[in-house]
PDB file of C-alpha atoms in Angstrom:
ATOM      1  CA  LYS A   1      18.319 -22.427 -20.557  1.00 64.00           C
ATOM      2  CA  ASN A   2      16.830 -25.933 -19.575  1.00 78.00           C
ATOM      3  CA  GLU A   3      14.122 -27.372 -21.684  1.00 90.00           C
ATOM      4  CA  VAL A   4      12.140 -28.444 -18.468  1.00 94.00           C
ATOM      5  CA  GLU A   5      12.502 -25.752 -15.675  1.00 95.00           C
ATOM      6  CA  GLN A   6      10.815 -26.441 -12.366  1.00 96.00           C
ATOM      7  CA  SER A   7      10.099 -24.245  -9.277  1.00 95.00           C
ATOM      8  CA  PRO A   8      10.712 -24.266  -6.732  1.00 97.00           C
ATOM      9  CA  GLN A   9      13.911 -26.305  -6.118  1.00 95.00           C
ATOM     10  CA  ASN A  10      13.056 -26.835  -2.682  1.00 96.00           C
ATOM     11  CA  LEU A  11       9.964 -26.698  -0.710  1.00 97.00           C
ATOM     12  CA  THR A  12       9.305 -27.012   2.992  1.00 97.00           C
ATOM     13  CA  ALA A  13       5.825 -27.334   4.198  1.00 96.00           C
ATOM     14  CA  GLN A  14       3.794 -27.949   7.540  1.00 97.00           C
ATOM     15  CA  GLU A  15       1.589 -30.742   7.594  1.00 97.00           C
ATOM     16  CA  GLY A  16      -1.964 -30.040   6.055  1.00 97.00           C
ATOM     17  CA  GLU A  17      -0.452 -27.354   3.712  1.00 97.00           C
ATOM     18  CA  PHE A  18      -1.536 -27.016   0.276  1.00 97.00           C
ATOM     19  CA  ILE A  19       1.428 -27.492  -2.026  1.00 97.00           C
ATOM     20  CA  THR A  20       1.927 -26.312  -5.370  1.00 98.00           C
ATOM     21  CA  ILE A  21       5.182 -27.353  -7.769  1.00 98.00           C
ATOM     22  CA  ASN A  22       5.275 -25.799 -11.329  1.00 98.00           C
ATOM     23  CA  CYS A  23       6.903 -26.786 -14.314  1.00 97.00           C
ATOM     24  CA  SER A  24       7.505 -25.005 -17.520  1.00 96.00           C
ATOM     25  CA  TYR A  25       8.805 -26.281 -20.982  1.00 94.00           C
ATOM     26  CA  SER A  26      10.355 -25.197 -24.232  1.00 91.00           C
ATOM     27  CA  VAL A  27       9.997 -27.791 -26.583  1.00 82.00           C
ATOM     28  CA  GLY A  28       7.157 -29.455 -28.376  1.00 77.00           C
ATOM     29  CA  ILE A  29       5.655 -32.436 -26.379  1.00 80.00           C
ATOM     30  CA  SER A  30       3.457 -35.453 -26.900  1.00 80.00           C
ATOM     31  CA  ALA A  31       3.070 -36.038 -22.817  1.00 87.00           C
ATOM     32  CA  LEU A  32       4.277 -34.721 -19.667  1.00 93.00           C
ATOM     33  CA  HIS A  33       5.020 -36.918 -16.632  1.00 94.00           C
ATOM     34  CA  TRP A  34       5.127 -36.221 -13.108  1.00 97.00           C
ATOM     35  CA  LEU A  35       7.177 -38.689 -11.093  1.00 96.00           C
ATOM     36  CA  GLN A  36       8.251 -39.082  -7.449  1.00 96.00           C
ATOM     37  CA  GLN A  37      11.461 -40.448  -6.305  1.00 94.00           C
ATOM     38  CA  HIS A  38      11.966 -41.268  -2.540  1.00 89.00           C
ATOM     39  CA  PRO A  39      15.428 -41.511  -1.044  1.00 83.00           C
ATOM     40  CA  GLY A  40      16.931 -44.667  -2.269  1.00 77.00           C
ATOM     41  CA  GLY A  41      16.448 -43.768  -5.718  1.00 76.00           C
ATOM     42  CA  GLY A  42      12.951 -45.673  -6.964  1.00 86.00           C
ATOM     43  CA  ILE A  43      10.657 -43.553  -9.192  1.00 91.00           C
ATOM     44  CA  VAL A  44       7.294 -43.726  -9.263  1.00 91.00           C
ATOM     45  CA  SER A  45       4.987 -42.487 -12.133  1.00 91.00           C
ATOM     46  CA  LEU A  46       2.129 -40.299 -10.589  1.00 94.00           C
ATOM     47  CA  PHE A  47       0.687 -38.371 -13.793  1.00 93.00           C
ATOM     48  CA  MET A  48       0.701 -38.936 -17.571  1.00 92.00           C
ATOM     49  CA  LEU A  49      -0.840 -35.707 -19.250  1.00 91.00           C
ATOM     50  CA  SER A  50      -1.302 -34.564 -22.385  1.00 89.00           C
ATOM     51  CA  SER A  51      -4.207 -31.996 -21.713  1.00 90.00           C
ATOM     52  CA  GLY A  52      -6.386 -30.941 -18.968  1.00 93.00           C
ATOM     53  CA  LYS A  53      -6.405 -31.953 -15.479  1.00 96.00           C
ATOM     54  CA  LYS A  54      -5.949 -35.324 -13.583  1.00 95.00           C
ATOM     55  CA  LYS A  55      -6.682 -36.451 -10.073  1.00 96.00           C
ATOM     56  CA  HIS A  56      -5.592 -39.311  -7.935  1.00 94.00           C
ATOM     57  CA  GLY A  57      -6.382 -38.926  -4.217  1.00 96.00           C
ATOM     58  CA  ARG A  58      -4.650 -35.983  -2.515  1.00 97.00           C
ATOM     59  CA  LEU A  59      -2.888 -35.248  -5.975  1.00 97.00           C
ATOM     60  CA  ILE A  60      -3.897 -33.022  -8.694  1.00 98.00           C
ATOM     61  CA  ALA A  61      -1.966 -32.399 -11.886  1.00 98.00           C
ATOM     62  CA  THR A  62      -2.832 -29.632 -14.451  1.00 97.00           C
ATOM     63  CA  ILE A  63      -1.452 -28.776 -18.030  1.00 96.00           C
ATOM     64  CA  ASN A  64      -1.849 -25.983 -20.270  1.00 94.00           C
ATOM     65  CA  ILE A  65      -0.503 -27.021 -23.660  1.00 90.00           C
ATOM     66  CA  GLN A  66      -0.709 -23.128 -25.026  1.00 91.00           C
ATOM     67  CA  GLU A  67       1.435 -21.751 -22.128  1.00 93.00           C
ATOM     68  CA  LYS A  68       3.485 -24.644 -22.175  1.00 93.00           C
ATOM     69  CA  HIS A  69       3.072 -25.032 -18.423  1.00 96.00           C
ATOM     70  CA  SER A  70       1.931 -27.817 -15.712  1.00 97.00           C
ATOM     71  CA  SER A  71       1.155 -27.805 -12.126  1.00 98.00           C
ATOM     72  CA  LEU A  72       1.387 -30.472  -9.458  1.00 98.00           C
ATOM     73  CA  HIS A  73      -1.047 -29.881  -6.233  1.00 98.00           C
ATOM     74  CA  ILE A  74      -0.823 -31.699  -3.301  1.00 97.00           C
ATOM     75  CA  THR A  75      -3.862 -31.016  -0.824  1.00 96.00           C
ATOM     76  CA  ALA A  76      -3.657 -31.761   2.880  1.00 96.00           C
ATOM     77  CA  SER A  77       0.004 -32.483   2.699  1.00 96.00           C
ATOM     78  CA  HIS A  78       1.496 -35.260   5.220  1.00 96.00           C
ATOM     79  CA  PRO A  79       5.212 -36.188   6.041  1.00 95.00           C
ATOM     80  CA  ARG A  80       4.753 -39.389   3.945  1.00 94.00           C
ATOM     81  CA  ASP A  81       4.730 -36.981   0.945  1.00 96.00           C
ATOM     82  CA  SER A  82       8.242 -35.657   1.259  1.00 96.00           C
ATOM     83  CA  ALA A  83      10.051 -36.796  -1.735  1.00 96.00           C
ATOM     84  CA  VAL A  84      11.503 -35.424  -4.787  1.00 96.00           C
ATOM     85  CA  TYR A  85       8.923 -34.645  -7.495  1.00 97.00           C
ATOM     86  CA  ILE A  86      10.337 -34.530 -11.203  1.00 96.00           C
ATOM     87  CA  CYS A  87       8.352 -33.115 -14.135  1.00 96.00           C
ATOM     88  CA  ALA A  88       9.449 -35.010 -17.500  1.00 94.00           C
ATOM     89  CA  VAL A  89       8.490 -34.384 -20.987  1.00 92.00           C
ATOM     90  CA  LYS A  90       8.359 -36.784 -23.958  1.00 85.00           C
ATOM     91  CA  GLY A  91       9.693 -34.746 -26.893  1.00 76.00           C
ATOM     92  CA  SER A  92       9.836 -35.817 -30.561  1.00 75.00           C
ATOM     93  CA  GLN A  93      12.908 -37.968 -30.206  1.00 77.00           C
ATOM     94  CA  GLY A  94      11.013 -40.489 -27.743  1.00 78.00           C
ATOM     95  CA  ASN A  95      13.235 -40.134 -24.733  1.00 83.00           C
ATOM     96  CA  LEU A  96      12.042 -38.243 -21.647  1.00 88.00           C
ATOM     97  CA  ILE A  97      13.527 -34.979 -21.036  1.00 91.00           C
ATOM     98  CA  PHE A  98      13.469 -34.144 -17.469  1.00 93.00           C
ATOM     99  CA  GLY A  99      13.329 -31.184 -14.908  1.00 94.00           C
ATOM    100  CA  LYS A 100      15.956 -30.871 -12.280  1.00 93.00           C
ATOM    101  CA  GLY A 101      13.152 -31.729  -9.448  1.00 95.00           C
ATOM    102  CA  THR A 102      11.755 -30.191  -6.670  1.00 96.00           C
ATOM    103  CA  LYS A 103      12.624 -31.545  -3.394  1.00 96.00           C
ATOM    104  CA  LEU A 104       9.554 -31.292  -0.826  1.00 97.00           C
ATOM    105  CA  SER A 105       9.636 -31.963   2.996  1.00 97.00           C
ATOM    106  CA  VAL A 106       6.486 -31.792   4.888  1.00 97.00           C
ATOM    107  CA  LYS A 107       7.025 -31.091   8.891  1.00 96.00           C
ATOM    108  CA  PRO A 108       4.697 -32.833  11.146  1.00 95.00           C
TER     109      PRO A 108
ATOM    110  CA  GLU B   1       2.348 -58.500 -12.954  1.00 66.00           C
ATOM    111  CA  ALA B   2       5.811 -58.148 -12.380  1.00 82.00           C
ATOM    112  CA  GLY B   3       7.143 -54.470 -12.943  1.00 93.00           C
ATOM    113  CA  VAL B   4      10.374 -53.672 -14.443  1.00 96.00           C
ATOM    114  CA  THR B   5      13.627 -55.418 -12.849  1.00 97.00           C
ATOM    115  CA  GLN B   6      17.103 -54.458 -12.787  1.00 97.00           C
ATOM    116  CA  SER B   7      20.223 -56.258 -11.877  1.00 97.00           C
ATOM    117  CA  PRO B   8      22.208 -55.927  -9.749  1.00 97.00           C
ATOM    118  CA  THR B   9      21.097 -53.514  -7.325  1.00 96.00           C
ATOM    119  CA  HIS B  10      24.704 -52.367  -6.186  1.00 97.00           C
ATOM    120  CA  LEU B  11      27.773 -52.493  -8.379  1.00 98.00           C
ATOM    121  CA  ILE B  12      31.198 -51.549  -7.283  1.00 98.00           C
ATOM    122  CA  LYS B  13      33.980 -51.216  -9.657  1.00 98.00           C
ATOM    123  CA  THR B  14      37.418 -49.539 -10.080  1.00 98.00           C
ATOM    124  CA  ARG B  15      38.258 -46.839 -12.658  1.00 97.00           C
ATOM    125  CA  GLY B  16      39.160 -48.329 -16.003  1.00 97.00           C
ATOM    126  CA  GLN B  17      37.128 -51.637 -15.787  1.00 98.00           C
ATOM    127  CA  GLN B  18      33.747 -52.326 -17.212  1.00 98.00           C
ATOM    128  CA  ALA B  19      30.190 -52.721 -15.728  1.00 98.00           C
ATOM    129  CA  THR B  20      27.339 -54.525 -17.097  1.00 98.00           C
ATOM    130  CA  LEU B  21      23.647 -53.190 -16.160  1.00 98.00           C
ATOM    131  CA  ARG B  22      20.884 -55.416 -16.868  1.00 98.00           C
ATOM    132  CA  CYS B  23      16.891 -54.809 -17.106  1.00 98.00           C
ATOM    133  CA  SER B  24      14.035 -56.559 -17.871  1.00 98.00           C
ATOM    134  CA  PRO B  25      10.815 -55.098 -18.939  1.00 97.00           C
ATOM    135  CA  ILE B  26       7.195 -55.283 -18.020  1.00 96.00           C
ATOM    136  CA  SER B  27       6.130 -58.408 -19.748  1.00 95.00           C
ATOM    137  CA  GLY B  28       4.600 -57.368 -23.481  1.00 92.00           C
ATOM    138  CA  HIS B  29       6.744 -54.103 -23.345  1.00 94.00           C
ATOM    139  CA  THR B  30       9.108 -53.698 -26.387  1.00 94.00           C
ATOM    140  CA  SER B  31      10.914 -50.434 -25.793  1.00 94.00           C
ATOM    141  CA  VAL B  32      13.470 -49.868 -22.967  1.00 95.00           C
ATOM    142  CA  TYR B  33      15.256 -46.715 -22.037  1.00 95.00           C
ATOM    143  CA  TRP B  34      18.101 -46.069 -19.774  1.00 97.00           C
ATOM    144  CA  TYR B  35      18.857 -43.032 -17.782  1.00 96.00           C
ATOM    145  CA  GLN B  36      21.420 -41.804 -15.681  1.00 96.00           C
ATOM    146  CA  GLN B  37      21.180 -39.889 -12.206  1.00 94.00           C
ATOM    147  CA  ALA B  38      24.695 -38.828 -11.122  1.00 92.00           C
ATOM    148  CA  LEU B  39      24.820 -37.191  -7.616  1.00 85.00           C
ATOM    149  CA  GLY B  40      23.582 -33.320  -7.597  1.00 79.00           C
ATOM    150  CA  LEU B  41      22.742 -33.768 -11.019  1.00 82.00           C
ATOM    151  CA  GLY B  42      18.902 -34.668 -12.714  1.00 86.00           C
ATOM    152  CA  LEU B  43      18.111 -37.476 -14.796  1.00 92.00           C
ATOM    153  CA  GLN B  44      19.941 -37.549 -17.999  1.00 93.00           C
ATOM    154  CA  PHE B  45      18.534 -39.785 -21.073  1.00 93.00           C
ATOM    155  CA  LEU B  46      21.138 -42.445 -22.206  1.00 96.00           C
ATOM    156  CA  LEU B  47      19.844 -44.822 -24.478  1.00 95.00           C
ATOM    157  CA  TRP B  48      16.541 -46.057 -26.081  1.00 94.00           C
ATOM    158  CA  TYR B  49      16.090 -49.723 -27.482  1.00 95.00           C
ATOM    159  CA  ASP B  50      12.943 -50.706 -29.434  1.00 93.00           C
ATOM    160  CA  GLU B  51      12.238 -53.776 -31.101  1.00 92.00           C
ATOM    161  CA  GLY B  52      15.716 -55.150 -30.987  1.00 93.00           C
ATOM    162  CA  GLU B  53      17.245 -51.934 -32.384  1.00 94.00           C
ATOM    163  CA  GLU B  54      18.945 -48.762 -31.314  1.00 94.00           C
ATOM    164  CA  ARG B  55      16.376 -45.736 -31.680  1.00 93.00           C
ATOM    165  CA  ASN B  56      18.225 -42.817 -30.035  1.00 92.00           C
ATOM    166  CA  ARG B  57      21.129 -42.096 -27.608  1.00 93.00           C
ATOM    167  CA  GLY B  58      21.687 -38.996 -25.539  1.00 92.00           C
ATOM    168  CA  ASN B  59      24.752 -36.872 -25.113  1.00 91.00           C
ATOM    169  CA  PHE B  60      27.267 -39.442 -23.655  1.00 95.00           C
ATOM    170  CA  PRO B  61      30.538 -41.108 -24.986  1.00 96.00           C
ATOM    171  CA  PRO B  62      30.642 -44.173 -27.060  1.00 96.00           C
ATOM    172  CA  ARG B  63      31.890 -46.186 -24.132  1.00 97.00           C
ATOM    173  CA  PHE B  64      28.405 -46.345 -22.951  1.00 98.00           C
ATOM    174  CA  SER B  65      26.589 -48.766 -25.144  1.00 97.00           C
ATOM    175  CA  GLY B  66      24.033 -51.323 -24.821  1.00 96.00           C
ATOM    176  CA  ARG B  67      21.733 -53.606 -26.684  1.00 97.00           C
ATOM    177  CA  GLN B  68      18.198 -55.409 -26.472  1.00 97.00           C
ATOM    178  CA  PHE B  69      17.725 -59.133 -26.624  1.00 97.00           C
ATOM    179  CA  PRO B  70      15.259 -60.877 -28.778  1.00 96.00           C
ATOM    180  CA  ASN B  71      12.983 -61.432 -25.230  1.00 95.00           C
ATOM    181  CA  TYR B  72      13.025 -57.455 -25.191  1.00 96.00           C
ATOM    182  CA  SER B  73      15.540 -57.396 -22.118  1.00 97.00           C
ATOM    183  CA  SER B  74      18.431 -54.800 -22.380  1.00 98.00           C
ATOM    184  CA  GLU B  75      21.840 -54.672 -21.152  1.00 98.00           C
ATOM    185  CA  LEU B  76      23.788 -51.164 -20.375  1.00 98.00           C
ATOM    186  CA  ASN B  77      27.538 -51.782 -20.932  1.00 98.00           C
ATOM    187  CA  VAL B  78      30.107 -49.076 -19.488  1.00 98.00           C
ATOM    188  CA  ASN B  79      33.551 -49.273 -20.910  1.00 97.00           C
ATOM    189  CA  ALA B  80      36.772 -47.798 -19.240  1.00 97.00           C
ATOM    190  CA  LEU B  81      34.950 -46.479 -16.343  1.00 98.00           C
ATOM    191  CA  GLU B  82      35.689 -43.103 -14.555  1.00 97.00           C
ATOM    192  CA  LEU B  83      35.038 -41.988 -11.331  1.00 96.00           C
ATOM    193  CA  GLU B  84      32.266 -39.650 -12.869  1.00 95.00           C
ATOM    194  CA  ASP B  85      30.455 -42.736 -14.080  1.00 97.00           C
ATOM    195  CA  SER B  86      29.411 -43.404 -10.508  1.00 97.00           C
ATOM    196  CA  ALA B  87      25.525 -42.724 -10.469  1.00 96.00           C
ATOM    197  CA  LEU B  88      21.880 -44.403 -10.158  1.00 95.00           C
ATOM    198  CA  TYR B  89      21.247 -45.824 -13.655  1.00 97.00           C
ATOM    199  CA  LEU B  90      17.520 -46.403 -14.157  1.00 96.00           C
ATOM    200  CA  CYS B  91      15.812 -48.333 -16.802  1.00 96.00           C
ATOM    201  CA  ALA B  92      12.164 -47.839 -17.919  1.00 95.00           C
ATOM    202  CA  SER B  93      10.121 -49.735 -20.284  1.00 94.00           C
ATOM    203  CA  SER B  94       7.039 -48.970 -22.317  1.00 92.00           C
ATOM    204  CA  LEU B  95       4.664 -50.676 -24.467  1.00 89.00           C
ATOM    205  CA  ASP B  96       6.192 -49.544 -27.710  1.00 76.00           C
ATOM    206  CA  ARG B  97       7.638 -46.640 -29.054  1.00 73.00           C
ATOM    207  CA  ALA B  98       4.592 -44.674 -29.933  1.00 75.00           C
ATOM    208  CA  TYR B  99       3.206 -45.288 -26.149  1.00 71.00           C
ATOM    209  CA  ASN B 100       3.715 -42.213 -24.248  1.00 75.00           C
ATOM    210  CA  GLU B 101       3.827 -43.949 -20.465  1.00 85.00           C
ATOM    211  CA  GLN B 102       7.311 -45.200 -18.969  1.00 90.00           C
ATOM    212  CA  PHE B 103       7.518 -47.487 -16.149  1.00 92.00           C
ATOM    213  CA  PHE B 104      10.476 -47.459 -14.077  1.00 93.00           C
ATOM    214  CA  GLY B 105      12.735 -50.091 -12.542  1.00 95.00           C
ATOM    215  CA  PRO B 106      14.536 -49.449  -9.233  1.00 94.00           C
ATOM    216  CA  GLY B 107      17.800 -48.945 -10.470  1.00 95.00           C
ATOM    217  CA  THR B 108      21.513 -49.685 -10.316  1.00 96.00           C
ATOM    218  CA  ARG B 109      23.750 -47.918  -8.108  1.00 96.00           C
ATOM    219  CA  LEU B 110      27.238 -47.914  -9.614  1.00 97.00           C
ATOM    220  CA  THR B 111      30.084 -46.790  -7.538  1.00 97.00           C
ATOM    221  CA  VAL B 112      33.347 -46.258  -9.273  1.00 97.00           C
ATOM    222  CA  LEU B 113      36.516 -46.151  -7.020  1.00 96.00           C
TER     223      LEU B 113
END
């Protein structure tokens, strides 16, 4: 079993839909990251969470430390949101441990 | 403020050769992380340097090595290249080893023929 599990692996949505991507982890963490990767490879850090909820524009990230679970929500999705979204946790060794990513495609 | 930079952008080598990849962290950052993203696989942790020392390494063979210079820039060396080393290599920097947030560079795409 992977230490960081994401679901779904692939997600297709219509423009305007509300999107949720889930992440579960099995290790102790000091922080959880949500990352966005566009075709071509560049990675952008969207959120870093250690508790509660954060919001940035149409993006909302939540974390439940007791349940070892985090969600990334996108409201009013747009084709430019199409990307791979990656959940990563910082474990006790200092490095990030990554989920396999969720490939999101938003159709106009 | 400049972000994390990596060079070269693309690198093509043949099997058995050596590759050297470079990373410059954000000014003031002392920690540098290296990650590999092979085609069809997720991101895998390679190496972590902080204050010039190797702090941790992932599950990769010894032919993957690196170093961190006094100005905190870093170099990743891959010896005796194999076809499966073809991947996107990403560098990230962090303020220091206790700080959680990491900032990623654009990556170096290594192709081994």
